[in-house]
Tab-separated table of C-alpha atoms in Angstrom:
chain	number	residue	atom	x	y	z
A	364	MET	CA	111.999	80.412	96.248
A	365	ALA	CA	114.437	80.366	93.297
A	366	GLY	CA	115.049	83.529	94.203
A	367	ARG	CA	116.268	82.443	97.687
A	368	ALA	CA	118.152	80.108	96.912
A	369	LEU	CA	120.232	81.875	94.764
A	370	TRP	CA	120.605	85.268	97.279
A	371	THR	CA	121.687	82.500	99.470
A	372	LEU	CA	124.250	80.941	97.170
A	373	ALA	CA	125.203	84.415	96.102
A	374	LYS	CA	126.535	85.574	100.172
A	375	VAL	CA	128.302	81.842	100.466
A	376	GLY	CA	131.973	82.362	101.384
A	377	GLY	CA	131.277	85.388	103.075
A	378	GLY	CA	132.658	88.681	101.021
A	379	THR	CA	131.268	87.690	97.824
A	380	VAL	CA	128.365	88.857	97.416
A	381	ALA	CA	129.474	92.648	95.416
A	382	GLY	CA	131.537	89.799	92.981
A	383	THR	CA	129.154	87.905	92.073
A	384	ALA	CA	126.882	91.047	91.929
A	385	VAL	CA	129.227	92.175	89.661
A	386	LEU	CA	129.684	88.692	88.120
A	387	LEU	CA	126.025	88.850	87.242
A	388	GLY	CA	125.626	92.150	85.751
A	389	GLY	CA	129.152	91.285	83.202
A	390	ALA	CA	126.931	88.050	82.064
A	391	MET	CA	123.685	89.806	81.710
A	392	ALA	CA	124.916	92.382	79.598
A	393	ALA	CA	127.161	89.875	77.423
A	394	ASP	CA	124.192	88.274	76.878
A	395	GLY	CA	123.533	89.317	73.447
A	396	SER	CA	119.413	87.543	73.548
A	397	MET	CA	118.953	89.772	76.206
A	398	GLN	CA	117.574	92.383	73.828
A	399	ARG	CA	114.678	93.579	75.657
A	400	LYS	CA	113.952	94.482	78.392
A	401	SER	CA	110.411	95.941	80.520
A	402	GLU	CA	110.531	99.583	80.724
A	403	GLY	CA	110.203	99.714	84.579
A	404	HIS	CA	112.694	97.379	85.508
A	405	ASP	CA	116.460	99.518	87.278
A	406	ARG	CA	119.512	97.282	87.175
A	407	ASP	CA	118.591	95.369	89.913
A	408	SER	CA	115.231	93.915	89.248
A	409	ALA	CA	116.660	92.985	85.977
A	410	MET	CA	119.749	91.562	87.981
A	411	THR	CA	117.388	89.571	89.668
A	412	GLN	CA	115.093	88.605	86.922
A	413	TYR	CA	118.246	86.682	85.402
A	414	MET	CA	118.849	84.825	87.761
A	415	ILE	CA	115.782	83.512	88.304
A	416	HIS	CA	115.182	82.908	84.332
A	417	ARG	CA	118.876	80.759	84.154
A	418	ALA	CA	118.054	79.329	87.396
A	419	MET	CA	114.091	78.444	86.591
A	420	ALA	CA	116.125	77.386	83.141
A	421	VAL	CA	117.850	74.905	85.169
A	422	MET	CA	115.143	73.163	87.105
A	423	GLY	CA	112.747	73.161	85.257
A	424	GLY	CA	114.863	70.700	82.578
A	425	MET	CA	115.233	69.076	85.259
A	426	ALA	CA	111.947	68.394	86.661
A	427	ARG	CA	110.499	67.675	83.424
A	428	ARG	CA	113.019	64.855	82.529
A	429	ALA	CA	112.072	63.624	85.990
A	430	LEU	CA	109.359	63.695	85.000
A	431	GLU	CA	109.377	62.139	81.530
A	432	ARG	CA	111.017	59.072	83.528
A	433	ASP	CA	107.762	58.927	86.471
A	434	VAL	CA	105.555	59.230	83.392
A	435	VAL	CA	107.030	55.316	81.888
A	436	ARG	CA	106.579	54.187	84.977
A	437	PHE	CA	103.474	55.504	86.351
A	438	GLY	CA	101.980	52.683	88.270
A	439	THR	CA	104.935	52.045	90.385
A	440	VAL	CA	105.486	56.036	91.064
A	441	GLN	CA	102.015	56.379	91.518
A	442	ASP	CA	101.743	53.137	94.052
A	443	GLU	CA	105.316	54.415	95.447
A	444	PHE	CA	103.814	57.686	96.602
A	445	ILE	CA	100.094	55.688	97.991
A	446	MET	CA	102.811	54.217	100.134
A	447	GLU	CA	105.796	56.704	101.606
A	448	THR	CA	102.343	58.738	102.596
A	449	ILE	CA	100.638	55.796	104.320
A	450	ARG	CA	103.967	55.548	106.110
A	451	ALA	CA	104.525	58.588	106.617
A	452	ASN	CA	100.737	59.261	108.176
A	453	LYS	CA	100.424	55.969	109.944
A	454	GLY	CA	100.245	57.474	113.711
A	455	THR	CA	97.733	59.997	112.871
A	456	VAL	CA	94.152	59.846	114.311
A	457	TYR	CA	92.909	59.042	110.432
A	458	GLY	CA	95.734	56.772	110.076
A	459	LEU	CA	95.227	54.508	112.984
A	460	LYS	CA	91.311	54.942	112.510
A	461	HIS	CA	92.173	53.283	108.814
A	462	ASP	CA	94.903	50.669	109.859
A	463	PHE	CA	97.148	52.683	108.321
A	464	ASP	CA	100.606	50.369	109.408
A	465	SER	CA	98.789	46.625	108.782
A	466	ILE	CA	98.738	47.682	105.149
A	467	LYS	CA	101.550	46.968	102.913
A	468	THR	CA	101.159	47.231	99.626
A	469	ALA	CA	99.432	50.198	97.506
A	470	GLN	CA	96.789	48.116	96.074
A	471	GLU	CA	95.881	46.608	99.736
A	472	PHE	CA	94.906	50.393	100.455
A	473	ARG	CA	92.552	50.606	97.693
A	474	ASP	CA	91.161	47.529	98.965
A	475	LYS	CA	90.749	48.204	102.354
A	476	GLN	CA	90.080	52.003	101.975
A	477	PRO	CA	86.315	53.422	100.644
A	478	LEU	CA	86.178	55.510	97.682
A	479	THR	CA	84.475	58.351	99.677
A	480	ARG	CA	83.628	62.264	98.877
A	481	TYR	CA	84.665	64.949	101.167
A	482	ASP	CA	81.421	64.353	103.647
A	483	ALA	CA	84.002	61.961	105.544
A	484	TYR	CA	86.575	64.212	105.735
A	485	SER	CA	84.864	67.441	107.663
A	486	PRO	CA	84.577	66.383	111.138
A	487	TYR	CA	88.474	66.255	110.931
A	488	ILE	CA	88.670	68.878	109.006
A	489	ASP	CA	87.098	70.622	111.957
A	490	ARG	CA	88.714	69.021	115.067
A	491	ILE	CA	92.127	70.291	112.560
A	492	SER	CA	91.171	73.560	112.727
A	493	ARG	CA	90.128	73.840	116.901
A	494	GLY	CA	93.639	73.268	116.113
A	495	GLU	CA	94.095	69.501	116.974
A	496	LEU	CA	97.698	68.123	115.732
A	497	ASN	CA	97.965	64.516	113.628
A	498	VAL	CA	94.998	63.946	112.711
A	499	MET	CA	95.613	63.356	109.077
A	500	THR	CA	98.568	63.989	108.811
A	501	LYS	CA	101.847	63.565	110.613
A	502	GLU	CA	103.285	67.275	109.195
A	503	ARG	CA	101.692	70.270	110.952
A	504	VAL	CA	98.217	71.867	109.097
A	505	THR	CA	99.687	75.340	108.053
A	506	ARG	CA	97.088	76.970	106.775
A	507	LEU	CA	93.591	76.634	105.762
A	508	GLY	CA	93.261	76.360	102.040
A	509	VAL	CA	89.739	77.263	100.288
A	510	THR	CA	89.764	75.776	96.991
A	511	SER	CA	88.158	78.306	93.925
A	512	GLY	CA	84.155	75.557	93.644
A	513	THR	CA	84.603	74.881	89.413
A	514	SER	CA	83.974	71.379	90.063
A	515	GLY	CA	81.130	72.331	92.374
A	516	HIS	CA	80.714	74.481	95.781
A	517	PRO	CA	83.915	75.080	97.423
A	518	THR	CA	85.425	73.255	99.647
A	519	VAL	CA	87.676	73.690	103.009
A	520	LEU	CA	91.370	71.469	102.245
A	521	PRO	CA	94.589	71.232	105.019
A	522	VAL	CA	97.349	72.282	103.847
A	523	VAL	CA	101.263	71.398	104.306
A	524	PRO	CA	104.376	72.463	103.244
A	525	ALA	CA	105.342	69.663	101.017
A	526	GLN	CA	101.914	69.896	98.297
A	527	ARG	CA	103.482	73.235	97.993
A	528	THR	CA	107.306	72.036	97.580
A	529	ILE	CA	105.255	69.089	94.771
A	530	PHE	CA	103.115	72.278	93.291
A	531	PHE	CA	106.039	74.017	92.735
A	532	THR	CA	109.098	71.232	91.616
A	533	GLN	CA	106.664	69.055	90.023
A	534	GLY	CA	104.465	71.300	89.143
A	535	ILE	CA	106.319	74.963	88.120
A	536	MET	CA	109.464	74.931	87.158
A	537	VAL	CA	107.874	71.681	85.138
A	538	VAL	CA	105.705	74.441	82.822
A	539	PHE	CA	108.643	76.792	83.525
A	540	ASP	CA	110.774	74.490	81.544
A	541	VAL	CA	107.750	74.025	78.423
A	542	VAL	CA	107.145	77.835	77.769
A	543	ALA	CA	110.630	78.168	77.831
A	544	THR	CA	110.914	75.420	74.902
A	545	GLU	CA	108.301	77.179	73.060
A	546	PHE	CA	108.749	80.413	73.765
A	547	LYS	CA	112.667	81.160	74.132
A	548	ASP	CA	112.217	85.411	72.443
A	549	PHE	CA	110.517	85.520	76.217
A	550	SER	CA	112.619	82.782	78.297
A	551	ARG	CA	115.338	84.744	77.305
A	552	SER	CA	114.630	88.104	77.611
A	553	LEU	CA	114.124	90.473	80.134
A	554	GLN	CA	109.970	91.033	80.269
A	555	ARG	CA	108.021	90.954	83.200
A	556	THR	CA	104.180	89.923	83.459
A	557	LEU	CA	101.799	90.674	84.564
A	558	LYS	CA	100.529	88.093	87.167
A	559	LEU	CA	97.117	88.195	88.200
A	560	PHE	CA	96.558	87.064	92.106
A	561	TYR	CA	95.487	88.263	94.976
A	562	ASN	CA	96.349	88.218	98.722
A	563	PRO	CA	93.148	86.906	100.808
A	564	THR	CA	91.583	88.588	102.851
A	565	PRO	CA	92.856	88.157	106.284
A	566	LYS	CA	90.645	85.118	108.330
A	567	ALA	CA	91.059	82.944	111.379
A	568	THR	CA	89.383	79.220	112.001
A	569	LYS	CA	87.174	80.581	115.208
A	570	ASP	CA	89.630	80.567	117.368
A	571	GLY	CA	92.360	81.889	115.192
A	572	ASN	CA	95.145	78.831	115.295
A	573	LEU	CA	95.152	78.720	111.522
A	574	PRO	CA	94.456	81.010	108.981
A	575	ILE	CA	92.185	80.156	106.237
A	576	GLY	CA	92.209	81.692	102.109
A	577	PRO	CA	92.429	80.509	98.234
A	578	ASN	CA	94.317	76.944	97.833
A	579	SER	CA	96.152	79.025	94.951
A	580	SER	CA	99.259	80.645	95.469
A	581	ALA	CA	98.862	84.312	96.614
A	582	PRO	CA	101.412	87.547	96.679
A	583	THR	CA	102.562	86.272	99.409
A	584	ASP	CA	103.651	82.350	98.402
A	585	SER	CA	105.389	84.102	96.297
A	586	ALA	CA	107.607	86.344	97.625
A	587	SER	CA	111.012	86.017	95.685
A	588	LEU	CA	109.441	85.735	92.304
A	589	LEU	CA	107.939	89.288	92.947
A	590	SER	CA	110.724	91.157	90.873
A	591	VAL	CA	109.932	89.332	87.285
A	592	TYR	CA	106.453	90.833	87.779
A	593	SER	CA	104.900	93.720	85.754
A	594	THR	CA	103.009	94.812	89.993
A	595	PRO	CA	104.981	96.378	92.300
A	596	PRO	CA	104.750	94.389	95.304
A	597	SER	CA	102.917	97.166	97.460
A	598	CYS	CA	99.884	97.235	95.103
A	599	TYR	CA	99.883	93.541	96.217
A	600	ASP	CA	98.646	95.356	99.467
A	601	VAL	CA	95.631	96.871	98.459
A	602	PRO	CA	92.531	94.662	100.085
A	603	LEU	CA	89.675	95.687	97.607
A	604	GLU	CA	90.432	93.379	93.932
A	605	PRO	CA	88.937	95.288	91.730
A	606	ASP	CA	91.164	98.622	93.407
A	607	ALA	CA	94.042	96.029	93.782
A	608	LEU	CA	93.138	95.494	89.547
A	609	TYR	CA	92.994	98.752	88.415
A	610	LEU	CA	96.622	99.226	89.455
A	611	TYR	CA	97.792	95.505	87.537
A	612	THR	CA	96.340	96.711	85.493
A	613	LEU	CA	97.808	100.945	85.185
A	614	PHE	CA	101.268	99.025	85.816
A	615	ALA	CA	101.014	96.615	82.839
A	616	LEU	CA	100.133	99.415	80.032
A	617	LYS	CA	102.747	101.198	80.943
A	618	ASP	CA	104.971	98.636	80.405
A	619	ARG	CA	104.757	98.791	76.951
A	620	ASN	CA	107.043	94.732	76.538
A	621	LEU	CA	104.989	93.212	78.888
A	622	GLY	CA	106.004	89.467	77.635
A	623	VAL	CA	102.773	87.507	79.600
A	624	ILE	CA	99.934	88.010	81.372
A	625	GLU	CA	99.209	85.040	84.101
A	626	ALA	CA	96.289	83.454	85.762
A	627	ASN	CA	95.176	80.769	87.158
A	628	PHE	CA	91.682	80.579	84.908
A	629	VAL	CA	91.100	81.982	81.548
A	630	SER	CA	87.781	83.566	83.203
A	631	THR	CA	90.344	85.443	85.707
A	632	VAL	CA	92.423	87.544	82.091
A	633	TRP	CA	89.192	87.828	80.693
A	634	GLY	CA	87.573	90.298	83.866
A	635	PHE	CA	90.747	91.849	83.608
A	636	ALA	CA	90.386	92.717	80.222
A	637	THR	CA	86.326	94.339	79.811
A	638	GLN	CA	87.457	96.125	83.076
A	639	MET	CA	90.555	97.794	80.828
A	640	GLU	CA	87.869	98.611	78.950
A	641	ALA	CA	85.965	99.849	80.920
A	642	GLN	CA	88.770	101.910	82.364
A	643	PHE	CA	90.653	102.681	80.249
A	644	ASP	CA	89.877	106.357	79.262
A	645	THR	CA	91.238	106.883	83.189
A	646	LEU	CA	93.993	104.683	83.587
A	647	VAL	CA	95.160	106.495	80.464
A	648	LYS	CA	94.854	109.722	82.048
A	649	ASP	CA	96.810	108.605	84.930
A	650	ILE	CA	99.759	107.014	82.994
A	651	GLU	CA	99.531	110.260	81.435
A	652	GLU	CA	100.163	112.716	84.297
A	653	GLY	CA	102.105	110.050	86.798
A	654	THR	CA	98.934	109.628	89.663
A	655	ILE	CA	96.385	107.052	90.764
A	656	THR	CA	93.056	108.333	90.279
A	657	PRO	CA	91.422	109.435	94.360
A	658	SER	CA	88.196	107.869	93.799
A	659	LEU	CA	90.042	105.064	94.436
A	660	ASN	CA	90.175	103.262	98.371
A	661	ILE	CA	94.248	102.615	98.225
A	662	PRO	CA	95.410	102.550	101.913
A	663	ALA	CA	97.753	105.623	101.975
A	664	HIS	CA	101.011	104.107	102.505
A	665	VAL	CA	100.442	102.430	99.808
A	666	ARG	CA	100.209	105.747	97.099
A	667	GLY	CA	102.493	106.745	99.712
A	668	GLU	CA	105.833	103.847	98.583
A	669	LEU	CA	104.288	104.132	94.418
A	670	ALA	CA	104.752	108.113	95.382
A	671	VAL	CA	108.542	107.574	95.614
A	672	SER	CA	108.965	104.260	93.900
A	673	GLY	CA	110.170	105.249	90.560
A	674	ARG	CA	107.583	103.054	88.828
A	675	LEU	CA	104.658	106.278	89.088
A	676	THR	CA	106.305	108.722	86.674
A	677	PRO	CA	104.565	110.560	83.944
A	678	ASP	CA	104.658	109.130	80.587
A	679	PRO	CA	102.814	111.587	78.294
A	680	ALA	CA	104.537	109.116	75.460
A	681	ARG	CA	102.545	106.067	75.904
A	682	ALA	CA	99.228	107.676	76.800
A	683	ALA	CA	99.788	109.588	73.314
A	684	GLU	CA	99.758	106.054	72.321
A	685	LEU	CA	97.664	104.294	73.349
A	686	ARG	CA	95.385	106.721	72.411
A	687	ALA	CA	96.598	106.104	69.391
A	688	LEU	CA	95.842	102.204	68.904
A	689	LYS	CA	92.201	102.970	70.779
A	690	VAL	CA	91.392	104.833	67.592
A	691	GLU	CA	92.542	103.321	64.785
A	692	ALA	CA	90.099	100.434	66.613
A	693	LYS	CA	87.856	102.309	66.030
A	694	GLY	CA	87.022	100.944	69.676
A	695	PHE	CA	89.297	99.056	72.609
A	696	PRO	CA	92.675	97.816	70.370
A	697	LEU	CA	93.482	94.455	70.662
A	698	LEU	CA	95.955	93.041	72.929
A	699	ARG	CA	98.634	92.496	71.142
A	700	SER	CA	98.185	95.609	69.855
A	701	ILE	CA	98.009	97.775	73.367
A	702	TRP	CA	101.252	94.788	74.080
A	703	PRO	CA	103.295	94.272	70.550
A	704	HIS	CA	105.509	92.093	71.830
A	705	LEU	CA	103.655	89.973	73.869
A	706	HIS	CA	104.420	86.089	74.332
A	707	PHE	CA	101.606	84.098	75.537
A	708	ILE	CA	98.412	84.755	78.487
A	709	LEU	CA	98.990	81.106	81.299
A	710	ALA	CA	95.400	80.045	82.144
A	711	VAL	CA	93.490	76.982	82.436
A	712	LYS	CA	91.202	77.298	79.594
A	713	THR	CA	89.645	74.181	78.923
A	714	GLY	CA	85.990	72.639	80.854
A	715	HIS	CA	83.815	75.312	81.502
A	716	PHE	CA	86.214	77.944	81.319
A	717	GLU	CA	86.360	77.402	77.670
A	718	LEU	CA	83.654	80.170	77.260
A	719	TYR	CA	85.661	82.696	78.858
A	720	SER	CA	88.359	82.341	76.384
A	721	ASN	CA	86.280	81.921	72.645
A	722	LYS	CA	85.492	85.937	74.218
A	723	LEU	CA	88.230	86.255	75.597
A	724	THR	CA	89.767	85.819	71.704
A	725	ARG	CA	87.101	87.048	70.159
A	726	ASP	CA	86.719	90.658	71.478
A	727	TYR	CA	90.689	91.509	72.799
A	728	ILE	CA	93.334	89.054	71.272
A	729	GLY	CA	91.701	88.048	68.036
A	730	GLY	CA	92.342	85.700	65.084
A	731	GLY	CA	93.890	87.414	62.296
A	732	GLY	CA	97.433	89.259	62.507
A	733	GLY	CA	97.149	93.081	62.468
A	734	GLY	CA	96.042	94.994	65.047
A	735	GLY	CA	92.567	96.493	65.308
A	736	GLY	CA	89.047	96.732	68.067
A	737	ARG	CA	85.713	95.161	67.454
A	738	GLY	CA	85.399	96.983	64.519
A	739	GLY	CA	88.660	95.640	63.136
A	740	GLY	CA	87.535	92.308	62.390
A	741	ARG	CA	88.146	90.358	65.265
A	742	THR	CA	88.030	86.667	64.744
A	743	GLY	CA	87.152	84.256	67.322
């Protein structure tokens, strides 16, 4: 979203794109704080990340200030949101059945609307899945999102565009501002992020009206941000997660200046680390030779795009460095040894994910200073 908006702004006024690009390039070059850059960046991708970080810094600050204002009057804000939602959807099947038109206050809604569980909504979701419109939302449902099931069994929820907008403007942008405030060196750098997410296997409702997929974000939802990630975009077309994860890991390892590892849940980061450890020697060999092990089930067009992208060149120096880290650690090296300029790992680690957080810290992050692997004195 940010990337599209920025490129749109650059095109306003006709004939200004080249001048804008030169101006931004000059600004980026003159910005003395932009010292550290991921090694896979070219001029265009570096400029895009620079633009995204600058725009997100402005929007993130605005979003966080708005959140802080809302927190002071959270009760009123919540009631306003409830009433806006009721008024917008009073003409839906659900709204008519529950007489939304007669509800004038949020308290009246709470009094009239009983507490419900998912079963109360499943008949409506069945109707949505058959292509019926205006069932629960006036806004058209664009897909059925499957939850991760972290609080029980996975459920299917209708997703409308407004949800994505709210998630980005009131969630992602606030997180970015927190990160930019706490980790200024990263926000001022051109270091890429390893983003651990996947495009879902295409599925649709029985009559093909709606796609079905994870409720969390996917690469197809983040097309304008892919340049800030360490994974080449074509890798997201790999259908099987273990093979895709191998490529994610390969290109992350090639980037000594990687800045962030990000996933929805810390269990995903732990799974990434364990697979990286198991395949470390093969990964290092591919880095050294500029190859992708032939045993992976990778579509031919992905292999072809990577071969001509310039991102898969042999790097014997990085391979030697990684092998030396393994020898020094007397086992698998810590993540902060592999990526000495890694700023943070961004993932949910609360609730039952704390188990994975503890294991990740114990086995792959460590609690003390210096490098080392399992034999290097890691602490939990």
